[in-house]
């Protein structure tokens, strides 16, 4: 029954209406039973409710609450929702042009609703989507030791909003395509907020000279992880020895790791100039570890700057919400473009759930994961009763979140 108030959030964001309008529709208007918008909402709301596959439509197309949320009469079987076949044809209507417009519209929707930030931090990350079958552009990736796709995601670090959900073939590197995407995002941000500083943050998969140079040329700050090599290892050898000595001295609490923070200037052979490197050699029960960060930031101590870099770990939780709670890795179409469209569908579901969790936090002070949101507020039994002029929904007497549900 909770899916019924998902519609009000969707209407407020305007995501479904704006994005669905971009999908081409060559059907005869006189023969249409399900509009593109209805099919779009059916897929989105089903994903939010935990039914991420089009096969689920066979059981759900007559569900009264889902029909009510989409705007159909819940008691009229002639107004049942789209079948699995209808949804499959719907996903295959996507074109490269409409997909590009959808990505742009998704990003512009964030720009429209985002409050003016003091500083905008963009957290980028790649994730892995294993595939099972002969799907188009699925390739073997040695890093993940499996066949799959390699999506690129960009989040607003402060609000957890998803800005970019870009599906890529499985054989590309983590940073593939980030510079043109970042260029488009920065252009939109500065058009709306000319004076707001922008910072790009990512792990070592994005450590490329092309990205450093673009950020420096366009006034974008960056903090990016960088992999170890013999030169960096040699430069931080003394700090590692100090960390090892501190740990072996036995003065640290049990299970504590000794850490030493260091900074120095470094220039790799492929770089045109020296750049600031932050090193954090550490030693503990499992031995040594030597992570590094490259940055163009100034004015922060090595410890503070590395701690700031580690805050990007929050994006891992965002990806968990997207992949685990909303099953965004369920990209099982045989063709690549429909799978890229599916990723956009899951991204829209993510934004709706993020808005719902923000409302829950306003009411309760608690920050819920998306699967918690679904279990407590969405997947709730309800009894719909039709009257002459209204539809009444009865909730279970024993439902422990009834008061919160009403406030939502």
Short mmCIF file of C-alpha atoms in Angstrom, two decimals:
data_model
loop_
_atom_site.label_atom_id
_atom_site.label_comp_id
_atom_site.label_asym_id
_atom_site.label_seq_id
_atom_site.Cartn_x
_atom_site.Cartn_y
_atom_site.Cartn_z
CA UNK A 1 0.00 0.00 0.00
CA UNK A 2 2.94 2.35 0.55
CA UNK A 3 3.51 2.61 -3.19
CA UNK A 4 0.49 4.92 -3.35
CA UNK A 5 2.33 7.90 -1.86
CA UNK A 6 5.39 7.30 -4.06
CA UNK A 7 3.40 9.00 -6.82
CA UNK A 8 3.21 12.30 -4.93
CA UNK A 9 7.01 12.37 -4.57
CA UNK A 10 7.41 11.53 -8.23
CA UNK A 11 5.06 14.36 -9.20
CA UNK A 12 6.96 16.81 -7.02
CA UNK A 13 10.30 15.85 -8.58
CA UNK A 14 8.84 15.71 -12.09
CA UNK A 15 11.31 13.01 -13.09
CA UNK A 16 8.98 10.44 -14.62
CA UNK A 17 6.94 12.97 -16.59
CA UNK A 18 10.00 14.76 -17.98
CA UNK A 19 12.05 11.70 -18.86
CA UNK A 20 9.21 9.54 -20.23
CA UNK A 21 8.34 12.33 -22.67
CA UNK A 22 11.73 11.81 -24.35
CA UNK A 23 11.07 8.21 -25.36
CA UNK A 24 9.95 7.87 -29.00
CA UNK A 25 6.52 6.33 -29.57
CA UNK A 26 5.50 5.30 -33.07
CA UNK A 27 2.34 3.43 -32.03
CA UNK A 28 -1.10 4.20 -33.45
CA UNK A 29 -2.74 6.54 -30.88
CA UNK A 30 -6.12 4.89 -31.47
CA UNK A 31 -4.78 1.49 -30.38
CA UNK A 32 -2.76 2.53 -27.33
CA UNK A 33 -3.83 0.94 -24.03
CA UNK A 34 -0.81 1.97 -21.95
CA UNK A 35 0.84 5.34 -22.40
CA UNK A 36 4.63 5.68 -22.29
CA UNK A 37 4.30 7.57 -18.99
CA UNK A 38 2.16 4.82 -17.44
CA UNK A 39 4.65 2.15 -18.50
CA UNK A 40 7.54 4.27 -17.21
CA UNK A 41 5.86 4.71 -13.83
CA UNK A 42 4.93 1.04 -13.67
CA UNK A 43 8.60 0.09 -14.02
CA UNK A 44 9.81 2.74 -11.55
CA UNK A 45 7.26 2.00 -8.83
CA UNK A 46 7.75 -1.74 -9.21
CA UNK A 47 11.50 -1.31 -8.75
CA UNK A 48 10.90 0.73 -5.60
CA UNK A 49 8.57 -1.97 -4.27
CA UNK A 50 11.22 -4.64 -4.86
CA UNK A 51 10.06 -6.07 -8.21
CA UNK A 52 12.91 -5.11 -10.51
CA UNK A 53 12.27 -7.51 -13.40
CA UNK A 54 9.69 -7.16 -16.16
CA UNK A 55 8.62 -10.76 -15.49
CA UNK A 56 7.07 -9.54 -12.23
CA UNK A 57 4.43 -7.65 -14.25
CA UNK A 58 2.58 -10.92 -14.79
CA UNK A 59 1.59 -10.94 -11.11
CA UNK A 60 1.57 -7.20 -10.42
CA UNK A 61 -0.31 -5.72 -13.39
CA UNK A 62 -3.63 -6.13 -11.55
CA UNK A 63 -2.39 -5.01 -8.12
CA UNK A 64 -4.90 -2.37 -6.87
CA UNK A 65 -2.36 -0.21 -5.01
CA UNK A 66 0.06 -0.10 -7.94
CA UNK A 67 -2.78 0.74 -10.33
CA UNK A 68 -3.98 3.50 -7.98
CA UNK A 69 -0.47 4.98 -7.78
CA UNK A 70 -0.18 5.11 -11.57
CA UNK A 71 -3.61 6.72 -11.88
CA UNK A 72 -5.84 3.85 -12.97
CA UNK A 73 -9.05 2.50 -11.47
CA UNK A 74 -7.84 -0.19 -9.04
CA UNK A 75 -11.09 -2.17 -9.32
CA UNK A 76 -11.48 -2.29 -13.11
CA UNK A 77 -9.72 -5.30 -14.71
CA UNK A 78 -9.92 -3.54 -18.08
CA UNK A 79 -7.50 -0.95 -16.65
CA UNK A 80 -4.82 -3.45 -15.66
CA UNK A 81 -1.22 -2.33 -16.15
CA UNK A 82 1.21 -3.39 -18.86
CA UNK A 83 2.19 -7.03 -19.31
CA UNK A 84 5.74 -8.33 -19.40
CA UNK A 85 5.66 -8.22 -23.21
CA UNK A 86 4.44 -4.60 -23.20
CA UNK A 87 7.22 -3.57 -20.83
CA UNK A 88 9.82 -5.38 -22.92
CA UNK A 89 8.70 -3.54 -26.07
CA UNK A 90 8.66 -0.32 -24.04
CA UNK A 91 12.33 -0.74 -23.03
CA UNK A 92 13.37 -1.55 -26.59
CA UNK A 93 11.96 1.72 -27.96
CA UNK A 94 15.03 3.53 -26.64
CA UNK A 95 17.40 5.18 -29.14
CA UNK A 96 20.88 6.58 -28.63
CA UNK A 97 19.52 10.12 -29.07
CA UNK A 98 16.67 9.72 -26.56
CA UNK A 99 19.03 8.05 -24.07
CA UNK A 100 21.42 11.01 -24.25
CA UNK A 101 18.51 13.42 -23.71
CA UNK A 102 17.32 11.37 -20.73
CA UNK A 103 20.73 11.55 -19.07
CA UNK A 104 20.82 15.30 -19.63
CA UNK A 105 17.28 15.75 -18.28
CA UNK A 106 18.09 13.60 -15.23
CA UNK A 107 21.10 15.83 -14.47
CA UNK A 108 19.17 19.05 -15.10
CA UNK A 109 16.45 17.91 -12.69
CA UNK A 110 19.09 17.74 -9.97
CA UNK A 111 20.31 21.23 -10.90
CA UNK A 112 16.75 22.58 -10.68
CA UNK A 113 16.04 21.18 -7.21
CA UNK A 114 19.50 21.60 -5.62
CA UNK A 115 19.85 24.38 -3.05
CA UNK A 116 22.83 26.69 -3.56
CA UNK A 117 25.90 24.94 -2.07
CA UNK A 118 28.89 26.59 -0.42
CA UNK A 119 31.13 24.13 -2.21
CA UNK A 120 30.08 21.33 -4.53
CA UNK A 121 31.82 17.98 -4.08
CA UNK A 122 31.36 15.48 -6.91
CA UNK A 123 32.13 11.88 -5.94
CA UNK A 124 32.74 9.62 -8.93
CA UNK A 125 33.01 5.87 -8.83
CA UNK A 126 32.73 2.91 -11.13
CA UNK A 127 30.92 -0.28 -10.20
CA UNK A 128 30.68 -3.75 -11.67
CA UNK A 129 27.59 -5.40 -13.07
CA UNK A 130 28.15 -9.11 -13.81
CA UNK A 131 26.23 -10.41 -16.81
CA UNK A 132 24.93 -13.90 -17.43
CA UNK A 133 24.52 -14.63 -21.12
CA UNK A 134 25.48 -13.31 -24.55
CA UNK A 135 24.52 -9.70 -23.88
CA UNK A 136 25.70 -6.98 -26.24
CA UNK A 137 28.97 -5.25 -25.23
CA UNK A 138 29.52 -7.47 -22.22
CA UNK A 139 33.23 -8.26 -21.94
CA UNK A 140 35.63 -10.01 -19.60
CA UNK A 141 37.34 -7.69 -17.11
CA UNK A 142 40.44 -9.07 -15.44
CA UNK A 143 40.09 -6.77 -12.43
CA UNK A 144 36.71 -8.31 -11.55
CA UNK A 145 37.52 -11.74 -13.07
CA UNK A 146 34.11 -11.99 -14.72
CA UNK A 147 32.03 -10.87 -17.71
CA UNK A 148 29.86 -7.81 -17.28
CA UNK A 149 29.22 -4.08 -17.70
CA UNK A 150 31.21 -1.29 -16.04
CA UNK A 151 28.81 1.57 -15.11
CA UNK A 152 30.08 5.03 -14.16
CA UNK A 153 28.27 6.89 -11.36
CA UNK A 154 28.62 10.46 -10.05
CA UNK A 155 27.05 11.59 -6.76
CA UNK A 156 26.58 14.89 -4.96
CA UNK A 157 28.61 14.18 -1.81
CA UNK A 158 26.56 16.48 0.44
CA UNK A 159 23.03 15.42 -0.54
CA UNK A 160 23.71 11.87 -1.87
CA UNK A 161 21.87 12.79 -5.10
CA UNK A 162 22.77 10.72 -8.14
CA UNK A 163 23.83 13.00 -11.00
CA UNK A 164 25.11 10.57 -13.62
CA UNK A 165 24.33 6.88 -14.27
CA UNK A 166 26.27 5.97 -17.40
CA UNK A 167 26.44 2.38 -18.64
CA UNK A 168 29.69 1.33 -20.34
CA UNK A 169 31.04 -1.88 -21.91
CA UNK A 170 32.77 -4.25 -19.53
CA UNK A 171 36.27 -3.86 -20.97
CA UNK A 172 36.74 -0.12 -20.34
CA UNK A 173 38.80 1.37 -17.51
CA UNK A 174 37.27 3.04 -14.47
CA UNK A 175 37.96 6.57 -15.74
CA UNK A 176 36.73 6.03 -19.31
CA UNK A 177 34.50 8.96 -20.36
CA UNK A 178 34.82 10.92 -17.11
CA UNK A 179 36.39 14.05 -18.66
CA UNK A 180 33.59 14.81 -21.19
CA UNK A 181 30.97 14.00 -18.53
CA UNK A 182 32.68 16.27 -16.03
CA UNK A 183 32.96 19.01 -18.65
CA UNK A 184 29.19 18.96 -19.23
CA UNK A 185 28.39 18.89 -15.52
CA UNK A 186 30.70 21.79 -14.69
CA UNK A 187 29.23 23.84 -17.54
CA UNK A 188 25.73 23.46 -16.07
CA UNK A 189 26.86 24.11 -12.49
CA UNK A 190 28.66 27.33 -13.37
CA UNK A 191 25.76 28.55 -15.47
CA UNK A 192 23.56 28.35 -12.35
CA UNK A 193 26.13 29.14 -9.61
CA UNK A 194 29.04 31.08 -11.15
CA UNK A 195 30.85 31.62 -7.85
CA UNK A 196 30.57 28.15 -6.32
CA UNK A 197 33.80 26.15 -6.10
CA UNK A 198 33.75 22.60 -7.45
CA UNK A 199 35.79 19.67 -6.17
CA UNK A 200 36.14 16.29 -7.85
CA UNK A 201 36.89 13.27 -5.65
CA UNK A 202 37.56 9.69 -6.75
CA UNK A 203 39.67 6.60 -6.11
CA UNK A 204 42.84 5.50 -7.88
CA UNK A 205 40.90 4.16 -10.86
CA UNK A 206 40.54 7.79 -11.99
CA UNK A 207 44.22 8.71 -11.61
CA UNK A 208 44.97 9.88 -15.15
CA UNK A 209 47.00 12.90 -16.36
CA UNK A 210 44.16 13.85 -18.72
CA UNK A 211 41.82 14.33 -15.74
CA UNK A 212 44.38 16.29 -13.66
CA UNK A 213 45.13 18.62 -16.55
CA UNK A 214 41.47 19.24 -17.34
CA UNK A 215 40.66 20.08 -13.72
CA UNK A 216 43.64 22.42 -13.43
CA UNK A 217 42.80 24.16 -16.71
CA UNK A 218 39.15 24.67 -15.69
CA UNK A 219 39.53 25.72 -12.06
CA UNK A 220 38.21 22.46 -10.57
CA UNK A 221 39.83 21.16 -7.37
CA UNK A 222 40.53 17.45 -7.17
CA UNK A 223 41.49 14.81 -4.60
CA UNK A 224 42.17 11.48 -6.29
CA UNK A 225 43.73 8.26 -5.04
CA UNK A 226 46.87 7.11 -6.82
CA UNK A 227 48.44 3.66 -7.02
CA UNK A 228 51.80 2.79 -5.49
CA UNK A 229 54.98 2.56 -7.53
CA UNK A 230 58.68 2.17 -6.71
CA UNK A 231 59.34 5.93 -6.66
CA UNK A 232 56.47 6.68 -4.27
CA UNK A 233 57.41 3.69 -2.15
CA UNK A 234 60.98 4.99 -1.84
CA UNK A 235 59.85 8.54 -1.03
CA UNK A 236 57.69 7.31 1.86
CA UNK A 237 60.08 4.60 3.15
CA UNK A 238 61.17 6.64 6.19
CA UNK A 239 57.57 7.33 7.19
CA UNK A 240 56.73 3.65 6.88
CA UNK A 241 59.71 2.79 9.07
CA UNK A 242 58.48 5.29 11.66
CA UNK A 243 55.00 3.74 11.60
CA UNK A 244 56.48 0.26 11.98
CA UNK A 245 58.62 1.37 14.92
CA UNK A 246 55.62 2.94 16.64
CA UNK A 247 53.57 -0.23 16.25
CA UNK A 248 56.33 -2.59 17.41
CA UNK A 249 56.96 -0.39 20.44
CA UNK A 250 53.61 -1.63 21.78
CA UNK A 251 52.33 1.76 22.88
CA UNK A 252 49.18 1.64 20.74
CA UNK A 253 45.82 0.20 21.88
CA UNK A 254 45.04 -3.36 20.80
CA UNK A 255 44.17 -3.74 17.09
CA UNK A 256 45.24 -0.13 16.44
CA UNK A 257 47.29 0.60 13.30
CA UNK A 258 50.23 2.99 13.41
CA UNK A 259 49.90 5.77 10.80
CA UNK A 260 52.22 8.49 9.61
CA UNK A 261 51.06 11.27 7.25
CA UNK A 262 53.50 12.82 4.79
CA UNK A 263 53.42 15.10 1.75
CA UNK A 264 55.85 15.76 -1.06
CA UNK A 265 56.02 16.94 -4.66
CA UNK A 266 56.13 14.26 -7.33
CA UNK A 267 56.13 14.10 -11.11
CA UNK A 268 55.46 10.86 -13.01
CA UNK A 269 56.95 10.38 -16.48
CA UNK A 270 53.56 10.98 -18.12
CA UNK A 271 52.95 14.23 -16.19
CA UNK A 272 53.81 17.69 -17.48
CA UNK A 273 54.55 19.08 -14.00
CA UNK A 274 54.99 18.19 -10.34
CA UNK A 275 51.91 17.67 -8.17
CA UNK A 276 51.20 17.44 -4.47
CA UNK A 277 51.14 13.89 -3.08
CA UNK A 278 49.75 12.89 0.32
CA UNK A 279 51.11 9.62 1.68
CA UNK A 280 49.74 7.61 4.62
CA UNK A 281 52.17 4.77 5.37
CA UNK A 282 50.71 2.49 8.04
CA UNK A 283 51.72 -0.67 9.87
CA UNK A 284 49.65 -3.11 11.89
CA UNK A 285 49.00 -6.75 12.66
CA UNK A 286 48.49 -7.52 8.97
CA UNK A 287 51.69 -5.79 7.91
CA UNK A 288 52.26 -2.59 5.97
CA UNK A 289 50.10 -0.51 3.67
CA UNK A 290 51.03 2.61 1.69
CA UNK A 291 48.05 4.51 0.15
CA UNK A 292 48.57 7.80 -1.71
CA UNK A 293 46.47 10.75 -2.88
CA UNK A 294 47.21 13.35 -5.56
CA UNK A 295 45.62 16.79 -5.24
CA UNK A 296 45.81 20.43 -6.29
CA UNK A 297 44.34 21.59 -2.97
CA UNK A 298 46.44 23.79 -0.68
CA UNK A 299 46.05 24.93 2.90
CA UNK A 300 45.10 21.58 4.47
CA UNK A 301 47.42 19.41 6.54
CA UNK A 302 48.25 15.97 5.14
CA UNK A 303 46.16 14.30 7.88
CA UNK A 304 43.12 16.51 7.25
CA UNK A 305 43.37 16.16 3.50
CA UNK A 306 43.60 12.38 3.63
CA UNK A 307 40.66 12.24 6.05
CA UNK A 308 38.70 14.38 3.61
CA UNK A 309 39.56 11.94 0.82
CA UNK A 310 38.34 9.01 2.93
CA UNK A 311 34.92 10.68 3.24
CA UNK A 312 34.28 9.54 -0.31
CA UNK A 313 33.55 6.16 1.27
CA UNK A 314 30.01 7.46 1.74
CA UNK A 315 29.49 6.97 -1.98
CA UNK A 316 29.93 3.24 -1.40
CA UNK A 317 26.76 3.33 0.72
CA UNK A 318 24.99 5.21 -2.06
CA UNK A 319 26.01 2.51 -4.53
CA UNK A 320 24.75 -0.16 -2.12
CA UNK A 321 21.36 1.57 -2.05
CA UNK A 322 21.32 1.66 -5.83
CA UNK A 323 22.57 -1.88 -6.48
CA UNK A 324 21.44 -3.89 -3.45
CA UNK A 325 18.16 -2.26 -2.43
CA UNK A 326 17.06 -1.27 -5.96
CA UNK A 327 18.81 -4.06 -7.91
CA UNK A 328 20.33 -1.66 -10.45
CA UNK A 329 22.59 -4.46 -11.67
CA UNK A 330 19.56 -6.30 -13.04
CA UNK A 331 20.50 -5.41 -16.62
CA UNK A 332 19.41 -8.62 -18.32
CA UNK A 333 18.27 -7.37 -21.76
CA UNK A 334 20.14 -8.88 -24.69
CA UNK A 335 20.83 -5.43 -26.23
CA UNK A 336 23.04 -2.70 -24.78
CA UNK A 337 20.78 0.35 -25.26
CA UNK A 338 17.78 -1.13 -23.37
CA UNK A 339 20.17 -2.02 -20.54
CA UNK A 340 21.46 1.56 -20.47
CA UNK A 341 17.82 2.69 -20.33
CA UNK A 342 17.19 0.29 -17.45
CA UNK A 343 20.02 1.92 -15.53
CA UNK A 344 18.23 5.27 -15.95
CA UNK A 345 15.01 3.69 -14.63
CA UNK A 346 16.85 2.54 -11.52
CA UNK A 347 18.46 5.98 -11.18
CA UNK A 348 15.00 7.62 -11.14
CA UNK A 349 13.87 5.08 -8.52
CA UNK A 350 16.98 6.01 -6.50
CA UNK A 351 16.09 9.71 -6.52
CA UNK A 352 12.50 9.04 -5.41
CA UNK A 353 13.68 6.80 -2.55
CA UNK A 354 16.29 9.39 -1.54
CA UNK A 355 13.53 12.01 -1.27
CA UNK A 356 11.43 9.62 0.82
CA UNK A 357 14.30 8.87 3.21
CA UNK A 358 14.88 12.62 3.60
CA UNK A 359 11.21 12.99 4.57
CA UNK A 360 11.56 10.14 7.08
CA UNK A 361 14.61 11.85 8.58
CA UNK A 362 12.65 15.11 8.91
CA UNK A 363 9.88 13.31 10.82
CA UNK A 364 11.90 10.81 12.88
CA UNK A 365 15.49 12.05 12.87
CA UNK A 366 16.58 8.63 11.54
CA UNK A 367 18.45 7.99 8.28
CA UNK A 368 17.09 4.81 6.73
CA UNK A 369 18.59 2.62 4.05
CA UNK A 370 16.35 2.07 1.03
CA UNK A 371 15.56 -1.54 1.91
CA UNK A 372 14.47 -0.38 5.38
CA UNK A 373 12.22 2.18 3.73
CA UNK A 374 10.66 -0.54 1.59
CA UNK A 375 10.08 -2.98 4.47
CA UNK A 376 8.56 -0.42 6.83
CA UNK A 377 6.61 1.94 4.58
CA UNK A 378 6.20 0.50 1.06
CA UNK A 379 5.50 -3.24 1.38
CA UNK A 380 2.55 -2.80 3.74
CA UNK A 381 -0.75 -4.65 3.44
CA UNK A 382 -3.77 -2.45 2.76
CA UNK A 383 -7.46 -3.00 2.09
CA UNK A 384 -8.94 -0.81 -0.66
CA UNK A 385 -12.68 -0.20 -0.54
CA UNK A 386 -14.58 1.51 -3.36
CA UNK A 387 -17.32 3.99 -2.47
CA UNK A 388 -19.48 5.95 -4.87
CA UNK A 389 -17.22 9.03 -4.79
CA UNK A 390 -14.04 7.87 -3.09
CA UNK A 391 -11.60 5.05 -2.50
CA UNK A 392 -10.76 4.30 1.12
CA UNK A 393 -7.58 2.52 2.13
CA UNK A 394 -7.65 0.64 5.44
CA UNK A 395 -4.30 -0.09 7.10
CA UNK A 396 -3.69 -3.05 9.46
CA UNK A 397 -4.48 -2.37 13.13
CA UNK A 398 -1.22 -4.04 14.19
CA UNK A 399 0.94 -2.05 11.75
CA UNK A 400 3.66 -0.50 13.98
CA UNK A 401 4.49 2.40 11.61
CA UNK A 402 0.90 3.54 11.00
CA UNK A 403 1.44 6.98 12.54
CA UNK A 404 4.62 7.58 10.55
CA UNK A 405 2.89 6.32 7.38
CA UNK A 406 0.12 8.89 7.90
CA UNK A 407 2.66 11.70 8.40
CA UNK A 408 4.49 10.66 5.26
#
